[in-house]
GROMACS .gro file of C-alpha atoms in nm:
model
  437
    1MET     CA    1  -4.665   0.615  -2.455
    2ASN     CA    2  -4.616   0.268  -2.272
    3LYS     CA    3  -4.469   0.125  -2.616
    4GLN     CA    4  -4.206   0.328  -2.653
    5ILE     CA    5  -4.109   0.299  -2.208
    6PHE     CA    6  -4.197  -0.089  -2.300
    7THR     CA    7  -3.944  -0.125  -2.578
    8ARG     CA    8  -3.661   0.140  -2.379
    9TYR     CA    9  -3.728  -0.088  -2.045
   10LEU     CA   10  -3.655  -0.468  -2.259
   11PHE     CA   11  -3.372  -0.282  -2.440
   12LEU     CA   12  -3.179  -0.143  -2.153
   13ILE     CA   13  -3.150  -0.541  -2.003
   14LEU     CA   14  -3.120  -0.778  -2.350
   15LEU     CA   15  -2.850  -0.485  -2.345
   16LEU     CA   16  -2.769  -0.578  -1.993
   17ALA     CA   17  -2.798  -0.910  -2.005
   18GLY     CA   18  -2.585  -0.883  -2.362
   19ASN     CA   19  -2.300  -0.747  -2.131
   20VAL     CA   20  -2.298  -1.030  -1.863
   21GLN     CA   21  -2.259  -1.299  -2.069
   22ALA     CA   22  -1.967  -1.118  -2.298
   23GLN     CA   23  -1.745  -1.070  -1.980
   24GLU     CA   24  -1.492  -1.278  -1.804
   25ARG     CA   25  -1.524  -1.391  -1.509
   26LEU     CA   26  -1.273  -1.299  -1.285
   27SER     CA   27  -1.206  -1.478  -0.943
   28LEU     CA   28  -1.088  -1.360  -0.618
   29GLU     CA   29  -0.837  -1.560  -0.667
   30GLN     CA   30  -0.776  -1.459  -0.971
   31ALA     CA   31  -0.796  -1.046  -0.846
   32VAL     CA   32  -0.586  -1.073  -0.552
   33GLN     CA   33  -0.325  -1.245  -0.790
   34GLN     CA   34  -0.304  -1.018  -1.063
   35ALA     CA   35  -0.258  -0.754  -0.749
   36LEU     CA   36   0.036  -0.864  -0.634
   37GLU     CA   37   0.196  -0.907  -0.948
   38ASN     CA   38   0.093  -0.563  -1.124
   39ASN     CA   39  -0.008  -0.313  -0.841
   40PHE     CA   40   0.199  -0.016  -0.832
   41ASP     CA   41   0.280   0.053  -0.465
   42ILE     CA   42   0.423  -0.298  -0.407
   43LYS     CA   43   0.645  -0.352  -0.673
   44LEU     CA   44   0.708   0.015  -0.583
   45ASN     CA   45   0.799  -0.142  -0.240
   46LYS     CA   46   1.011  -0.444  -0.367
   47ASN     CA   47   1.239  -0.228  -0.543
   48ASP     CA   48   1.263  -0.029  -0.169
   49VAL     CA   49   1.338  -0.372   0.015
   50GLU     CA   50   1.585  -0.480  -0.293
   51GLN     CA   51   1.774  -0.110  -0.216
   52ALA     CA   52   1.785  -0.124   0.119
   53LYS     CA   53   1.898  -0.547   0.085
   54ASN     CA   54   2.209  -0.373  -0.141
   55ASN     CA   55   2.297  -0.152   0.163
   56VAL     CA   56   2.392  -0.382   0.391
   57SER     CA   57   2.744  -0.407   0.369
   58ARG     CA   58   3.052  -0.348   0.561
   59ALA     CA   59   3.171  -0.132   0.329
   60ASN     CA   60   2.873   0.117   0.361
   61ALA     CA   61   2.891   0.088   0.735
   62GLY     CA   62   3.233   0.244   0.671
   63MET     CA   63   3.430  -0.084   0.777
   64LEU     CA   64   3.706  -0.158   0.513
   65PRO     CA   65   3.980   0.076   0.377
   66ILE     CA   66   3.966   0.233   0.067
   67VAL     CA   67   4.238   0.216  -0.209
   68THR     CA   68   4.270   0.520  -0.487
   69GLY     CA   69   4.490   0.555  -0.795
   70ASN     CA   70   4.616   0.901  -0.767
   71PHE     CA   71   4.803   1.062  -1.036
   72SER     CA   72   4.915   1.421  -1.149
   73THR     CA   73   5.129   1.656  -1.303
   74ASN     CA   74   5.269   1.994  -1.259
   75ASN     CA   75   5.427   2.275  -1.589
   76THR     CA   76   5.554   2.554  -1.506
   77VAL     CA   77   5.703   2.807  -1.762
   78SER     CA   78   5.952   3.041  -1.667
   79ASN     CA   79   6.223   3.372  -1.635
   80THR     CA   80   6.498   3.254  -1.385
   81LYS     CA   81   6.809   3.436  -1.251
   82GLN     CA   82   6.937   3.246  -1.026
   83THR     CA   83   7.357   3.334  -0.802
   84LEU     CA   84   7.507   3.036  -0.691
   85SER     CA   85   7.745   3.061  -0.359
   86SER     CA   86   8.056   3.022  -0.583
   87GLY     CA   87   7.913   3.358  -0.740
   88GLN     CA   88   7.798   3.274  -1.084
   89GLN     CA   89   7.500   3.365  -1.215
   90GLN     CA   90   7.227   3.201  -1.428
   91GLU     CA   91   7.032   3.303  -1.646
   92ARG     CA   92   6.765   3.184  -1.881
   93ASN     CA   93   6.438   3.209  -2.015
   94GLY     CA   94   6.098   3.053  -2.068
   95ALA     CA   95   6.258   2.752  -1.843
   96LYS     CA   96   6.047   2.482  -1.830
   97ASN     CA   97   5.987   2.266  -1.505
   98SER     CA   98   5.745   1.967  -1.493
   99ASN     CA   99   5.742   1.752  -1.215
  100LEU     CA  100   5.515   1.381  -1.249
  101VAL     CA  101   5.350   1.204  -0.867
  102TYR     CA  102   5.126   0.825  -0.922
  103GLY     CA  103   5.070   0.600  -0.729
  104PRO     CA  104   4.758   0.388  -0.516
  105VAL     CA  105   4.662   0.523  -0.173
  106VAL     CA  106   4.451   0.311   0.120
  107ASN     CA  107   4.321   0.525   0.414
  108TRP     CA  108   4.105   0.281   0.684
  109GLN     CA  109   3.980   0.406   0.897
  110VAL     CA  110   4.037   0.098   1.181
  111PHE     CA  111   3.854   0.260   1.471
  112ASP     CA  112   3.573   0.511   1.525
  113GLY     CA  113   3.446   0.433   1.843
  114PHE     CA  114   3.232   0.118   1.735
  115GLU     CA  115   3.046   0.342   1.537
  116MET     CA  116   3.110   0.210   1.213
  117PHE     CA  117   2.930  -0.149   1.393
  118ALA     CA  118   2.656   0.044   1.487
  119ARG     CA  119   2.602   0.210   1.105
  120TYR     CA  120   2.591  -0.210   1.019
  121GLU     CA  121   2.298  -0.308   1.247
  122ARG     CA  122   2.103   0.019   1.137
  123LEU     CA  123   2.187  -0.123   0.766
  124LYS     CA  124   2.013  -0.422   0.922
  125GLU     CA  125   1.756  -0.230   1.084
  126LEU     CA  126   1.601  -0.032   0.757
  127GLU     CA  127   1.640  -0.373   0.599
  128GLN     CA  128   1.376  -0.503   0.827
  129LEU     CA  129   1.188  -0.187   0.834
  130GLY     CA  130   1.128  -0.180   0.393
  131GLU     CA  131   1.048  -0.576   0.414
  132ALA     CA  132   0.780  -0.463   0.750
  133SER     CA  133   0.689  -0.118   0.507
  134LEU     CA  134   0.619  -0.390   0.188
  135LYS     CA  135   0.416  -0.633   0.403
  136LEU     CA  136   0.241  -0.384   0.533
  137THR     CA  137   0.173  -0.210   0.128
  138ILE     CA  138   0.072  -0.632   0.060
  139GLN     CA  139  -0.159  -0.602   0.340
  140ASN     CA  140  -0.324  -0.275   0.239
  141THR     CA  141  -0.378  -0.347  -0.099
  142LEU     CA  142  -0.479  -0.743  -0.030
  143ALA     CA  143  -0.784  -0.540   0.181
  144ASP     CA  144  -0.900  -0.341  -0.113
  145VAL     CA  145  -0.846  -0.583  -0.341
  146ILE     CA  146  -1.118  -0.816  -0.163
  147LYS     CA  147  -1.303  -0.529  -0.010
  148ASN     CA  148  -1.363  -0.414  -0.400
  149TYR     CA  149  -1.398  -0.726  -0.519
  150TYR     CA  150  -1.676  -0.803  -0.251
  151ASP     CA  151  -1.843  -0.520  -0.336
  152LEU     CA  152  -1.905  -0.548  -0.670
  153VAL     CA  153  -2.036  -0.900  -0.635
  154SER     CA  154  -2.318  -0.702  -0.302
  155GLN     CA  155  -2.406  -0.487  -0.609
  156GLN     CA  156  -2.443  -0.757  -0.791
  157LYS     CA  157  -2.707  -0.933  -0.581
  158LEU     CA  158  -2.875  -0.520  -0.576
  159ILE     CA  159  -2.868  -0.575  -0.922
  160ASN     CA  160  -3.036  -0.868  -1.031
  161ALA     CA  161  -3.240  -0.771  -0.751
  162LEU     CA  162  -3.380  -0.438  -0.928
  163THR     CA  163  -3.388  -0.573  -1.240
  164GLY     CA  164  -3.644  -0.790  -1.117
  165ALA     CA  165  -3.879  -0.545  -0.863
  166LEU     CA  166  -3.798  -0.453  -1.283
  167ASP     CA  167  -3.992  -0.695  -1.471
  168ILE     CA  168  -4.254  -0.742  -1.175
  169SER     CA  169  -4.324  -0.343  -1.216
  170ARG     CA  170  -4.396  -0.371  -1.571
  171LEU     CA  171  -4.585  -0.647  -1.541
  172ARG     CA  172  -4.810  -0.395  -1.350
  173LEU     CA  173  -4.781  -0.134  -1.566
  174LYS     CA  174  -4.924  -0.414  -1.837
  175ASN     CA  175  -5.183  -0.562  -1.593
  176SER     CA  176  -5.282  -0.193  -1.518
  177ASN     CA  177  -5.316  -0.102  -1.960
  178SER     CA  178  -5.535  -0.402  -1.934
  179ARG     CA  179  -5.712  -0.349  -1.651
  180PHE     CA  180  -5.745   0.038  -1.744
  181LYS     CA  181  -5.849  -0.063  -2.124
  182ILE     CA  182  -6.173  -0.297  -2.026
  183GLY     CA  183  -6.311  -0.001  -1.756
  184LYS     CA  184  -6.147  -0.194  -1.456
  185ALA     CA  185  -5.920   0.088  -1.324
  186ALA     CA  186  -5.910   0.407  -1.320
  187LYS     CA  187  -5.614   0.604  -1.541
  188LEU     CA  188  -5.516   0.751  -1.185
  189GLU     CA  189  -5.361   0.373  -1.129
  190VAL     CA  190  -5.146   0.336  -1.511
  191LEU     CA  191  -4.991   0.697  -1.438
  192ALA     CA  192  -4.894   0.554  -1.101
  193ALA     CA  193  -4.790   0.218  -1.225
  194SER     CA  194  -4.560   0.440  -1.443
  195VAL     CA  195  -4.344   0.633  -1.196
  196ASP     CA  196  -4.315   0.330  -1.009
  197LEU     CA  197  -4.159   0.183  -1.367
  198ASN     CA  198  -3.974   0.454  -1.381
  199THR     CA  199  -3.898   0.491  -1.031
  200ASP     CA  200  -3.706   0.096  -1.016
  201THR     CA  201  -3.533   0.215  -1.360
  202THR     CA  202  -3.356   0.544  -1.196
  203ASN     CA  203  -3.266   0.352  -0.896
  204LEU     CA  204  -3.115   0.040  -1.101
  205LEU     CA  205  -2.918   0.264  -1.400
  206ARG     CA  206  -2.778   0.393  -1.025
  207GLN     CA  207  -2.685   0.120  -0.908
  208ILE     CA  208  -2.536  -0.001  -1.254
  209ASP     CA  209  -2.292   0.331  -1.268
  210VAL     CA  210  -2.164   0.297  -0.884
  211TYR     CA  211  -2.112  -0.056  -0.976
  212ARG     CA  212  -1.912   0.027  -1.301
  213SER     CA  213  -1.708   0.287  -1.158
  214THR     CA  214  -1.602   0.013  -0.888
  215LYS     CA  215  -1.553  -0.241  -1.167
  216ILE     CA  216  -1.294   0.102  -1.242
  217ARG     CA  217  -1.174   0.091  -0.927
  218LEU     CA  218  -1.089  -0.274  -0.940
  219ASN     CA  219  -0.954  -0.306  -1.289
  220GLU     CA  220  -0.678   0.032  -1.107
  221LEU     CA  221  -0.587  -0.149  -0.802
  222LEU     CA  222  -0.497  -0.469  -1.062
  223ALA     CA  223  -0.330  -0.179  -1.299
  224ARG     CA  224  -0.482  -0.276  -1.614
  225GLU     CA  225  -0.644  -0.155  -1.866
  226ILE     CA  226  -0.927   0.052  -1.670
  227SER     CA  227  -1.192  -0.005  -1.910
  228THR     CA  228  -1.162  -0.367  -1.906
  229GLU     CA  229  -1.487  -0.569  -1.898
  230PHE     CA  230  -1.577  -0.835  -1.618
  231ILE     CA  231  -1.798  -1.008  -1.322
  232VAL     CA  232  -1.762  -1.221  -1.020
  233SER     CA  233  -1.955  -1.474  -0.853
  234ASP     CA  234  -2.276  -1.430  -0.660
  235THR     CA  235  -2.121  -1.538  -0.334
  236ILE     CA  236  -1.998  -1.341  -0.009
  237ILE     CA  237  -1.824  -1.633   0.182
  238ILE     CA  238  -1.763  -1.536   0.554
  239GLY     CA  239  -1.468  -1.770   0.701
  240ASN     CA  240  -1.460  -1.948   1.072
  241ILE     CA  241  -1.543  -1.753   1.315
  242LEU     CA  242  -1.316  -1.547   1.489
  243LEU     CA  243  -1.194  -1.545   1.840
  244LEU     CA  244  -1.158  -1.217   1.982
  245ASN     CA  245  -0.785  -1.349   2.160
  246GLU     CA  246  -0.653  -1.539   1.917
  247LEU     CA  247  -0.669  -1.190   1.713
  248GLN     CA  248  -0.520  -1.033   1.892
  249THR     CA  249  -0.213  -1.235   2.047
  250SER     CA  250  -0.145  -1.213   1.633
  251ALA     CA  251  -0.137  -0.928   1.644
  252SER     CA  252   0.097  -0.819   1.864
  253GLN     CA  253   0.353  -1.056   1.675
  254LEU     CA  254   0.281  -0.992   1.295
  255ASN     CA  255   0.085  -0.702   1.254
  256PRO     CA  256   0.333  -0.506   1.052
  257THR     CA  257   0.171  -0.123   1.193
  258LEU     CA  258   0.334  -0.225   1.521
  259GLN     CA  259   0.603  -0.417   1.343
  260THR     CA  260   0.730  -0.099   1.167
  261ALA     CA  261   0.750   0.091   1.542
  262LEU     CA  262   0.974  -0.198   1.683
  263ILE     CA  263   1.235  -0.142   1.470
  264ASN     CA  264   1.249   0.227   1.433
  265ARG     CA  265   1.323   0.133   1.839
  266ARG     CA  266   1.586   0.022   1.796
  267ILE     CA  267   1.703   0.238   1.521
  268SER     CA  268   1.704   0.496   1.778
  269GLU     CA  269   1.855   0.251   1.982
  270ILE     CA  270   2.117   0.174   1.729
  271ASN     CA  271   2.135   0.537   1.753
  272LEU     CA  272   2.181   0.648   2.075
  273LYS     CA  273   2.532   0.361   2.030
  274GLU     CA  274   2.636   0.631   1.708
  275VAL     CA  275   2.623   0.902   1.957
  276LYS     CA  276   2.803   0.771   2.180
  277ALA     CA  277   3.101   0.627   1.917
  278ASN     CA  278   3.178   1.017   1.967
  279ARG     CA  279   3.340   0.972   2.324
  280TYR     CA  280   3.629   0.754   2.169
  281PRO     CA  281   3.898   0.873   1.955
  282ASN     CA  282   3.875   0.811   1.541
  283ILE     CA  283   4.242   0.569   1.477
  284ASN     CA  284   4.289   0.623   1.114
  285ILE     CA  285   4.556   0.400   0.929
  286ASN     CA  286   4.732   0.602   0.636
  287SER     CA  287   5.029   0.473   0.310
  288GLY     CA  288   5.124   0.436  -0.042
  289TYR     CA  289   5.329   0.442  -0.252
  290ASN     CA  290   5.429   0.620  -0.501
  291ILE     CA  291   5.630   0.749  -0.868
  292ASN     CA  292   5.793   1.073  -0.862
  293LYS     CA  293   5.921   1.177  -1.172
  294ALA     CA  294   6.078   1.552  -1.249
  295ASN     CA  295   6.201   1.776  -1.506
  296SER     CA  296   6.406   2.089  -1.440
  297GLU     CA  297   6.583   2.294  -1.754
  298LEU     CA  298   6.785   2.520  -1.500
  299GLY     CA  299   6.898   2.426  -1.149
  300PHE     CA  300   7.131   2.177  -0.962
  301ALA     CA  301   6.964   1.849  -1.048
  302ARG     CA  302   6.851   1.891  -1.446
  303THR     CA  303   6.630   1.552  -1.353
  304SER     CA  304   6.448   1.401  -1.053
  305ASN     CA  305   6.353   1.050  -1.032
  306GLY     CA  306   6.193   0.836  -0.702
  307ARG     CA  307   5.930   0.590  -0.604
  308GLY     CA  308   5.834   0.418  -0.257
  309PHE     CA  309   5.639   0.350   0.013
  310ASN     CA  310   5.523   0.573   0.282
  311TYR     CA  311   5.263   0.519   0.567
  312GLY     CA  312   5.140   0.665   0.919
  313LEU     CA  313   4.864   0.660   1.152
  314THR     CA  314   4.614   0.960   1.279
  315ALA     CA  315   4.435   0.930   1.606
  316SER     CA  316   4.242   1.238   1.746
  317ILE     CA  317   3.952   1.297   1.942
  318ASN     CA  318   3.654   1.477   2.075
  319ILE     CA  319   3.813   1.682   2.382
  320PHE     CA  320   3.574   1.935   2.423
  321ASN     CA  321   3.298   2.066   2.174
  322GLY     CA  322   3.084   2.291   2.367
  323TYR     CA  323   2.884   2.058   2.598
  324LEU     CA  324   2.754   1.918   2.173
  325GLN     CA  325   2.903   1.566   2.320
  326LYS     CA  326   2.618   1.571   2.606
  327LYS     CA  327   2.325   1.702   2.450
  328ASN     CA  328   2.364   1.463   2.136
  329GLU     CA  329   2.302   1.233   2.423
  330LYS     CA  330   2.044   1.384   2.597
  331ASN     CA  331   1.829   1.386   2.328
  332ALA     CA  332   1.945   0.997   2.223
  333PHE     CA  333   1.825   0.947   2.458
  334LEU     CA  334   1.450   1.166   2.419
  335GLN     CA  335   1.448   0.982   2.112
  336ILE     CA  336   1.431   0.613   2.230
  337GLU     CA  337   1.216   0.715   2.461
  338ASN     CA  338   0.970   0.875   2.171
  339SER     CA  339   0.945   0.521   1.958
  340LYS     CA  340   0.880   0.304   2.328
  341LEU     CA  341   0.632   0.532   2.378
  342GLN     CA  342   0.456   0.557   2.019
  343PHE     CA  343   0.516   0.142   2.057
  344ASP     CA  344   0.332   0.132   2.378
  345LYS     CA  345   0.000   0.341   2.135
  346ILE     CA  346   0.029   0.205   1.842
  347THR     CA  347  -0.025  -0.114   2.075
  348GLN     CA  348  -0.315   0.044   2.238
  349ASN     CA  349  -0.463   0.145   1.954
  350ILE     CA  350  -0.535  -0.179   1.782
  351THR     CA  351  -0.608  -0.332   2.066
  352SER     CA  352  -0.818  -0.088   2.079
  353GLN     CA  353  -0.952  -0.164   1.722
  354ILE     CA  354  -0.936  -0.492   1.645
  355THR     CA  355  -1.156  -0.497   1.982
  356SER     CA  356  -1.447  -0.264   1.853
  357LEU     CA  357  -1.405  -0.411   1.484
  358TYR     CA  358  -1.475  -0.771   1.684
  359GLN     CA  359  -1.776  -0.635   1.826
  360THR     CA  360  -1.933  -0.491   1.476
  361TYR     CA  361  -1.832  -0.825   1.307
  362GLN     CA  362  -2.050  -1.046   1.581
  363THR     CA  363  -2.304  -0.782   1.526
  364ASN     CA  364  -2.286  -0.842   1.150
  365LEU     CA  365  -2.319  -1.189   1.190
  366GLU     CA  366  -2.638  -1.180   1.379
  367LEU     CA  367  -2.752  -0.922   1.090
  368VAL     CA  368  -2.665  -1.187   0.843
  369LYS     CA  369  -2.939  -1.474   0.997
  370LEU     CA  370  -3.191  -1.203   1.061
  371GLU     CA  371  -3.249  -1.089   0.761
  372GLN     CA  372  -3.154  -1.391   0.586
  373GLU     CA  373  -3.509  -1.490   0.768
  374ASN     CA  374  -3.667  -1.144   0.619
  375LEU     CA  375  -3.580  -1.212   0.310
  376GLU     CA  376  -3.761  -1.536   0.332
  377VAL     CA  377  -4.051  -1.390   0.427
  378ALA     CA  378  -3.986  -1.094   0.226
  379LYS     CA  379  -4.022  -1.265  -0.069
  380GLN     CA  380  -4.274  -1.526   0.032
  381ASN     CA  381  -4.523  -1.204   0.075
  382MET     CA  382  -4.365  -1.128  -0.229
  383ASP     CA  383  -4.515  -1.389  -0.435
  384ILE     CA  384  -4.882  -1.396  -0.260
  385THR     CA  385  -4.933  -1.082  -0.403
  386LEU     CA  386  -4.814  -1.173  -0.662
  387GLU     CA  387  -5.026  -1.448  -0.723
  388LYS     CA  388  -5.318  -1.239  -0.593
  389PHE     CA  389  -5.238  -0.873  -0.819
  390ARG     CA  390  -5.258  -1.102  -1.092
  391LEU     CA  391  -5.621  -1.262  -0.972
  392GLY     CA  392  -5.643  -0.840  -0.923
  393SER     CA  393  -5.766  -0.921  -0.553
  394VAL     CA  394  -5.511  -0.742  -0.432
  395ALA     CA  395  -5.519  -0.298  -0.441
  396PRO     CA  396  -5.170  -0.130  -0.676
  397LEU     CA  397  -5.088  -0.016  -0.294
  398GLU     CA  398  -5.058  -0.282  -0.118
  399PHE     CA  399  -4.879  -0.443  -0.443
  400ARG     CA  400  -4.637  -0.189  -0.429
  401GLU     CA  401  -4.560  -0.188  -0.060
  402ALA     CA  402  -4.437  -0.598  -0.082
  403GLN     CA  403  -4.266  -0.457  -0.354
  404ARG     CA  404  -4.103  -0.235  -0.210
  405ASN     CA  405  -4.057  -0.415   0.155
  406TYR     CA  406  -3.848  -0.751  -0.055
  407ILE     CA  407  -3.636  -0.517  -0.267
  408ASP     CA  408  -3.556  -0.320   0.121
  409ALA     CA  409  -3.573  -0.681   0.275
  410ASN     CA  410  -3.307  -0.800  -0.044
  411ALA     CA  411  -3.048  -0.512   0.008
  412ARG     CA  412  -2.999  -0.539   0.318
  413PHE     CA  413  -2.945  -0.918   0.403
  414THR     CA  414  -2.705  -0.830   0.138
  415ASN     CA  415  -2.565  -0.517   0.269
  416SER     CA  416  -2.568  -0.692   0.607
  417GLN     CA  417  -2.326  -0.995   0.415
  418PHE     CA  418  -2.124  -0.766   0.270
  419GLU     CA  419  -2.133  -0.546   0.658
  420ALA     CA  420  -1.968  -0.801   0.795
  421LYS     CA  421  -1.726  -0.959   0.514
  422LEU     CA  422  -1.544  -0.594   0.593
  423ALA     CA  423  -1.509  -0.656   0.969
  424GLU     CA  424  -1.355  -0.989   0.889
  425ILE     CA  425  -1.128  -0.832   0.678
  426ALA     CA  426  -1.076  -0.544   0.937
  427LEU     CA  427  -1.014  -0.807   1.179
  428MET     CA  428  -0.742  -1.026   0.955
  429GLN     CA  429  -0.595  -0.760   0.806
  430LEU     CA  430  -0.478  -0.590   1.155
  431SER     CA  431  -0.432  -0.912   1.349
  432GLY     CA  432  -0.128  -0.937   1.098
  433LYS     CA  433  -0.289  -1.247   0.856
  434LEU     CA  434  -0.514  -1.132   0.610
  435ASN     CA  435  -0.508  -1.403   0.298
  436LEU     CA  436  -0.729  -1.517   0.042
  437GLN     CA  437  -1.117  -1.659   0.286
   0.00000   0.00000   0.00000
């Protein structure tokens, strides 16, 4: 039974080592670059921005004239009986009549209460809104990639620690078997060592499963084959010390969510201009050049041809529409007020998040230092206990406790690094300056 356990666990470690050697190393820079190039959300937002850019035109705002080419033809066949003023009668069955009219027509709204200029402003603001949305998507994607990448680094460290613990547990089981065979240990010690070995193996397998799931998520963010195998670096890099005042100032200028709220406020102000435009008259100029051809088998004129230029002007003004104008303007003012309140709300929320996260960030930096010291102590204690165990001068339970303390200290140190990095990423994301650090 012990040989089977040993063989199974040896195969697990060899398989894990073989997979690591066969995988490509993916740097954080490479991951971010692939995400920026391939991520579906970013591509979709880029197309939206391009569409918003295409919409920014004076024609789309209604400033330019519209020219159309018209063509119409009408034909009739009728039985007709006419009595002329002279008393003469004319009668024709199946008389054919045709009328053909064609030519260009121009229609140009030259004044609409300045609404066309407001529409043009709104189109430009919508372009800015699309760019702010793209920036938000890029920042969110970048944050997700960096988080998942460093999550893999953290898990990789934990897998290494659990693998080392498994090696020690296997050594303990081998030692217990040897002691049992020569009568220096009870069967209970062998069983306890076997149980602990199985527990360590279970923990390792579960962690490997979490690790693989995180790799699938990162591959998804990079928009590549989700089964692509790779390994990440072995270091969690915490950037330079962040300053609260600089983060707050940067957020007020660069945060894409705040920029979106600011643009929406400007759009609501433009909407008021469009509503007020209905108080002014609408003036349209129309013109055209028509060619007319008519044929009639019965009547005074058997054929008629004509061509000529026509032009005109129309003007209209809203005199009374049931007080709808007043209501629409009031609603537009309320929309402006709401957009201002929304902007203030988002500003306060971002300030609150940065302040809270900054405290968490500082706490995690202190925890990194503390847990690093604890890990060094736990490592020394593990080395000493392992040496005593080899000499047979330490109890199995004391050895297991030292082993567990080392694993826990390793996990806490790695987790404190990861939590500090997460806080740093969130702060840089809120400040609008997230980049490769």
